[in-house]
XYZ file of N, CA and C in Angstrom:
390
model
N 1.217 -1.038 -0.020
C -0.189 0.038 -0.198
C 0.981 1.312 -0.077
N 2.057 0.947 0.769
C 3.093 2.290 0.199
C 3.046 2.847 -0.814
N 3.713 1.580 -1.713
C 3.988 1.488 -2.952
C 2.713 2.476 -4.259
N 1.561 2.445 -3.836
C 0.291 2.812 -3.808
C 0.610 4.332 -3.815
N 0.809 4.089 -2.452
C 0.419 5.825 -1.647
C 1.546 7.459 -2.793
N 2.452 6.614 -3.012
C 3.373 7.054 -3.718
C 2.792 7.670 -5.260
N 2.413 6.918 -5.688
C 1.381 6.742 -7.093
C 0.256 7.638 -6.795
N -0.639 7.578 -5.694
C -1.641 8.517 -5.513
C -1.887 8.830 -3.671
N -1.049 9.510 -3.336
C -1.515 9.831 -1.933
C -2.925 10.157 -1.296
N -4.193 10.834 -2.203
C -5.373 11.318 -2.256
C -6.168 10.336 -2.445
N -5.401 9.285 -2.162
C -6.499 7.764 -2.823
C -7.094 7.576 -1.055
N -8.831 8.413 -0.314
C -9.055 7.742 0.720
C -8.762 6.222 0.926
N -9.312 5.318 -0.627
C -9.292 4.209 0.002
C -8.128 3.465 0.223
N -6.749 3.699 -0.419
C -5.575 3.413 -0.479
C -4.922 3.551 1.331
N -5.686 4.782 1.735
C -5.774 5.139 3.319
C -6.381 3.933 4.332
N -7.968 4.120 3.885
C -8.185 2.912 4.382
C -7.907 1.488 4.556
N -7.506 0.905 3.435
C -6.534 -0.483 3.841
C -5.519 -0.752 4.282
N -4.577 0.681 4.004
C -4.069 0.939 5.307
C -3.642 0.534 6.575
N -4.794 1.589 7.135
C -5.317 1.394 7.931
C -5.678 0.454 8.634
N -6.456 -0.522 7.806
C -6.784 -1.946 8.429
C -5.416 -2.900 8.049
N -4.411 -2.497 7.586
C -3.320 -3.446 7.815
C -2.859 -3.080 8.772
N -2.388 -2.058 8.880
C -1.983 -1.716 9.914
C -2.624 -2.407 11.758
N -3.969 -1.775 11.542
C -4.645 -3.012 12.611
C -4.721 -3.923 13.041
N -4.475 -4.508 11.988
C -4.228 -6.427 12.073
C -2.924 -6.440 12.503
N -1.845 -5.783 12.165
C -0.311 -5.794 12.687
C -0.229 -5.189 14.514
N -1.359 -5.059 14.385
C -1.387 -4.028 16.182
C -0.662 -3.413 16.138
N -0.452 -2.650 15.014
C -0.093 -1.293 15.026
C -1.038 0.675 14.736
N -1.341 0.198 15.867
C -2.695 1.190 16.620
C -2.254 2.887 16.212
N -1.202 3.097 16.560
C -0.776 4.768 16.097
C -0.893 4.957 14.708
N -0.635 4.013 13.768
C -0.324 3.918 12.932
C -1.521 3.691 11.976
N -2.643 2.905 12.777
C -3.891 2.406 11.815
C -4.439 3.926 11.899
N -4.697 4.387 13.165
C -5.220 5.626 13.690
C -5.208 6.468 12.267
N -3.775 6.998 12.077
C -2.928 8.077 11.137
C -3.780 7.759 9.898
N -3.456 6.306 9.299
C -4.306 6.257 8.144
C -5.466 6.293 7.872
N -6.456 5.532 9.023
C -8.280 6.124 9.056
C -8.630 7.577 9.296
N -7.595 8.154 9.942
C -7.776 9.769 9.747
C -7.730 10.131 8.940
N -6.884 9.831 7.970
C -6.234 10.357 6.484
C -7.888 10.019 5.636
N -8.002 8.815 5.979
C -8.892 8.387 5.019
C -10.458 9.140 5.147
N -10.769 9.570 6.441
C -11.755 10.361 6.646
C -11.477 11.336 6.311
N -10.237 12.235 6.568
C -9.879 13.402 5.117
C -10.262 14.057 4.301
N -9.275 12.490 3.853
C -10.222 12.291 2.114
C -10.930 11.804 1.344
N -11.595 11.245 2.105
C -13.069 10.439 1.898
C -13.838 10.423 2.867
N -14.875 11.512 3.722
C -15.569 11.579 4.761
C -16.893 10.822 4.898
N -17.083 11.230 3.663
C -18.659 9.702 3.118
C -18.442 8.363 3.758
N -17.059 7.878 4.253
C -17.012 6.536 4.239
C -16.845 6.275 5.666
N -17.779 5.641 5.529
C -18.369 5.318 7.249
C -18.114 4.363 7.703
N -17.090 3.693 6.849
C -16.134 2.198 7.521
C -15.494 2.765 7.976
N -14.512 3.874 7.886
C -13.368 4.419 7.775
C -13.426 5.412 9.123
N -14.202 5.745 9.208
C -14.768 5.972 10.657
C -15.243 5.038 11.630
N -15.668 4.478 12.018
C -16.095 3.145 12.683
C -14.797 2.464 13.018
N -13.876 2.189 12.091
C -12.714 1.795 12.069
C -11.444 2.788 13.183
N -11.973 3.725 12.809
C -10.860 4.177 13.327
C -11.423 5.106 15.088
N -12.963 5.112 15.004
C -13.004 4.413 16.749
C -12.910 3.648 17.357
N -12.732 2.481 16.314
C -12.434 1.648 17.172
C -11.246 0.860 17.517
N -10.513 1.209 16.756
C -8.584 1.934 16.958
C -8.459 2.590 18.071
N -9.164 4.058 17.730
C -9.121 5.114 19.351
C -9.340 4.300 20.676
N -10.587 3.630 20.557
C -10.699 2.433 21.836
C -9.661 1.924 22.064
N -9.585 1.051 21.338
C -8.428 -0.001 21.533
C -6.860 0.472 22.650
N -6.823 1.499 21.388
C -6.017 2.532 22.205
C -6.022 3.234 23.372
N -7.051 3.348 23.785
C -7.536 3.839 25.335
C -7.891 5.439 25.083
N -7.746 5.393 23.487
C -8.477 7.619 23.540
C -10.262 7.021 23.222
N -10.789 7.225 24.932
C -12.461 6.770 24.600
C -12.937 8.391 24.352
N -12.551 9.385 24.603
C -13.285 10.500 23.982
C -13.390 10.220 22.746
N -11.985 10.026 22.040
C -12.205 10.301 20.397
C -12.667 8.930 19.952
N -12.612 8.600 20.580
C -13.680 6.932 20.127
C -14.792 7.438 20.004
N -15.121 7.797 20.573
C -16.919 8.311 21.093
C -17.648 9.167 20.543
N -16.453 10.357 20.516
C -17.007 11.187 19.092
C -16.840 10.232 17.669
N -16.054 9.977 17.471
C -15.957 9.240 15.907
C -16.415 7.908 15.685
N -17.117 7.584 16.449
C -18.221 6.486 16.592
C -19.767 7.377 16.557
N -19.927 8.098 17.613
C -20.671 9.034 17.174
C -21.320 9.766 15.856
N -20.306 10.314 15.138
C -20.384 10.630 14.246
C -20.222 9.950 12.988
N -20.044 8.626 13.262
C -20.253 7.352 12.096
C -22.135 7.161 12.319
N -22.838 7.142 13.861
C -24.064 6.745 13.455
C -24.939 8.197 13.092
N -24.603 9.393 12.947
C -25.489 10.096 12.377
C -24.707 10.498 10.901
N -23.881 9.293 10.208
C -23.836 9.490 8.993
C -24.426 8.734 8.340
N -24.844 7.108 9.160
C -25.341 6.303 8.756
C -25.842 5.555 9.591
N -27.122 6.063 9.902
C -28.236 5.753 11.032
C -28.289 4.308 11.053
N -27.955 3.243 10.042
C -28.787 1.689 9.188
C -27.290 1.230 9.848
N -26.542 1.558 9.867
C -25.035 1.191 9.908
C -24.638 0.613 11.483
N -25.104 -0.866 11.663
C -24.954 -2.084 12.997
C -23.505 -1.561 13.374
N -22.626 -1.634 12.808
C -21.108 -1.419 13.538
C -21.017 -0.412 14.449
N -20.984 0.883 13.830
C -20.692 1.688 14.534
C -21.788 2.360 15.999
N -22.736 1.336 15.604
C -23.813 1.336 16.955
C -23.195 0.191 18.076
N -22.827 -0.937 17.696
C -21.966 -1.574 18.433
C -20.718 -1.710 19.260
N -20.453 -0.811 18.620
C -18.575 -0.272 19.130
C -18.823 0.335 19.786
N -19.624 1.739 19.566
C -19.991 2.939 20.636
C -21.134 2.353 22.342
N -21.686 1.515 21.676
C -22.209 0.857 23.170
C -21.433 0.135 23.931
N -21.259 -0.938 22.809
C -19.893 -1.427 23.740
C -19.062 -0.846 24.589
N -18.245 0.138 23.776
C -17.230 0.924 24.574
C -17.735 1.434 25.813
N -19.292 2.047 25.889
C -19.979 2.585 27.077
C -19.749 1.637 27.838
N -20.512 0.447 27.936
C -20.621 -0.531 28.885
C -19.178 -1.128 29.155
N -17.974 -0.560 28.882
C -16.875 -0.981 29.055
C -16.321 0.590 30.484
N -17.142 1.335 29.602
C -16.754 2.650 30.438
C -17.716 2.829 31.568
N -18.082 1.860 32.084
C -19.303 1.883 33.235
C -20.549 2.649 33.254
N -20.721 2.919 31.487
C -21.944 3.633 31.912
C -23.158 3.108 31.047
N -23.474 2.168 31.706
C -24.383 1.126 31.251
C -26.003 2.148 30.673
N -26.325 2.872 31.374
C -27.309 3.368 31.168
C -27.441 3.656 29.727
N -26.421 4.888 29.920
C -26.397 5.398 28.261
C -26.545 4.735 27.323
N -25.591 3.615 27.090
C -25.111 2.232 26.825
C -27.176 1.554 26.248
N -27.504 1.290 27.665
C -29.051 0.679 27.419
C -29.643 2.083 26.859
N -29.583 3.011 27.017
C -30.074 3.422 25.835
C -30.173 3.806 24.306
N -28.758 3.923 24.634
C -28.609 3.546 22.504
C -28.785 2.169 22.182
N -28.941 1.559 22.847
C -29.361 0.076 22.832
C -30.784 0.017 22.102
N -31.370 0.003 22.691
C -32.817 0.878 22.450
C -33.028 1.366 21.017
N -31.996 3.150 21.396
C -32.578 3.627 19.916
C -32.462 3.014 19.043
N -31.275 2.253 19.122
C -30.088 1.472 18.021
C -31.619 0.180 17.326
N -31.953 -0.345 18.339
C -33.662 -0.920 17.733
C -34.447 -1.073 17.049
N -34.542 0.336 17.778
C -35.548 1.587 16.945
C -35.438 1.931 14.870
N -34.013 1.878 15.093
C -34.120 2.501 13.911
C -33.322 1.276 12.880
N -32.997 0.429 13.777
C -32.475 -1.128 13.361
C -33.507 -2.331 13.886
N -34.273 -2.741 13.680
C -35.459 -4.074 14.229
C -34.946 -4.935 14.392
N -34.218 -5.576 13.677
C -33.157 -6.877 13.460
C -31.606 -6.588 14.316
N -31.422 -4.927 15.156
C -30.038 -5.124 15.560
C -29.825 -6.041 16.299
N -30.264 -6.882 17.028
C -29.829 -8.011 17.845
C -30.106 -9.440 17.468
N -30.025 -9.313 16.426
C -29.570 -10.597 14.864
C -28.246 -10.415 15.271
N -27.727 -9.338 14.992
C -26.137 -9.450 14.779
C -25.439 -8.647 16.106
N -26.427 -9.293 16.724
C -25.137 -8.714 18.773
C -25.219 -9.557 19.576
N -24.948 -10.819 18.856
C -24.816 -11.943 20.108
C -23.754 -12.150 21.775
N -22.326 -10.852 20.949
C -21.203 -10.742 21.010
C -21.696 -9.801 22.393
N -22.517 -8.366 22.045
C -23.317 -7.470 22.462
C -24.111 -7.497 23.530
N -24.549 -8.854 23.402
C -25.679 -9.135 24.540
C -25.339 -10.434 25.534
N -24.449 -10.472 24.970
C -23.390 -11.839 26.304
C -22.515 -10.326 26.962
N -22.100 -9.629 26.603
C -21.454 -8.288 27.519
C -22.569 -7.524 28.236
N -23.690 -7.497 27.288
C -24.767 -6.934 28.657
C -25.333 -7.859 29.747
N -25.485 -8.949 29.732
C -26.126 -10.079 30.658
C -24.630 -10.004 32.061
N -23.247 -10.251 31.645
C -22.373 -10.011 32.847
C -22.155 -8.644 32.817
N -22.060 -7.687 32.784
C -22.388 -6.501 32.410
C -23.449 -6.337 34.197
N -24.126 -6.680 34.134
C -25.542 -6.290 34.981
C -25.515 -7.183 35.649
N -24.628 -8.966 35.710
C -24.233 -9.795 36.935
C -23.238 -9.448 38.012
N -22.692 -8.274 37.648
C -22.136 -7.614 38.269
C -22.331 -6.532 39.032
């Protein structure tokens, strides 16, 4: 991908793919830089926003992750991965009430949201047991 960037460093798809590679390699700082550049060059790419949020969350930037994930939801409310990542983030941060409210809102927008969220439901059950 770096070779491709030498020929076209303004291509948001190359930056997005580079971010995915860095993420798999657990190079979170590099992944965040690449996904952020992808969002600058192609702000309509909701997957770039969602992946940026996930990387920021994993790296411990909760505030940044929340902001980016909320933006992804505003852009495409029917995109369940943004909801899933944001709700999971809020639960991890002990913001259960807010997470539950967002979960209900996601169900209103995406009626079959829970069909995609077995992991989230398990996380919710474990969080409520604590």
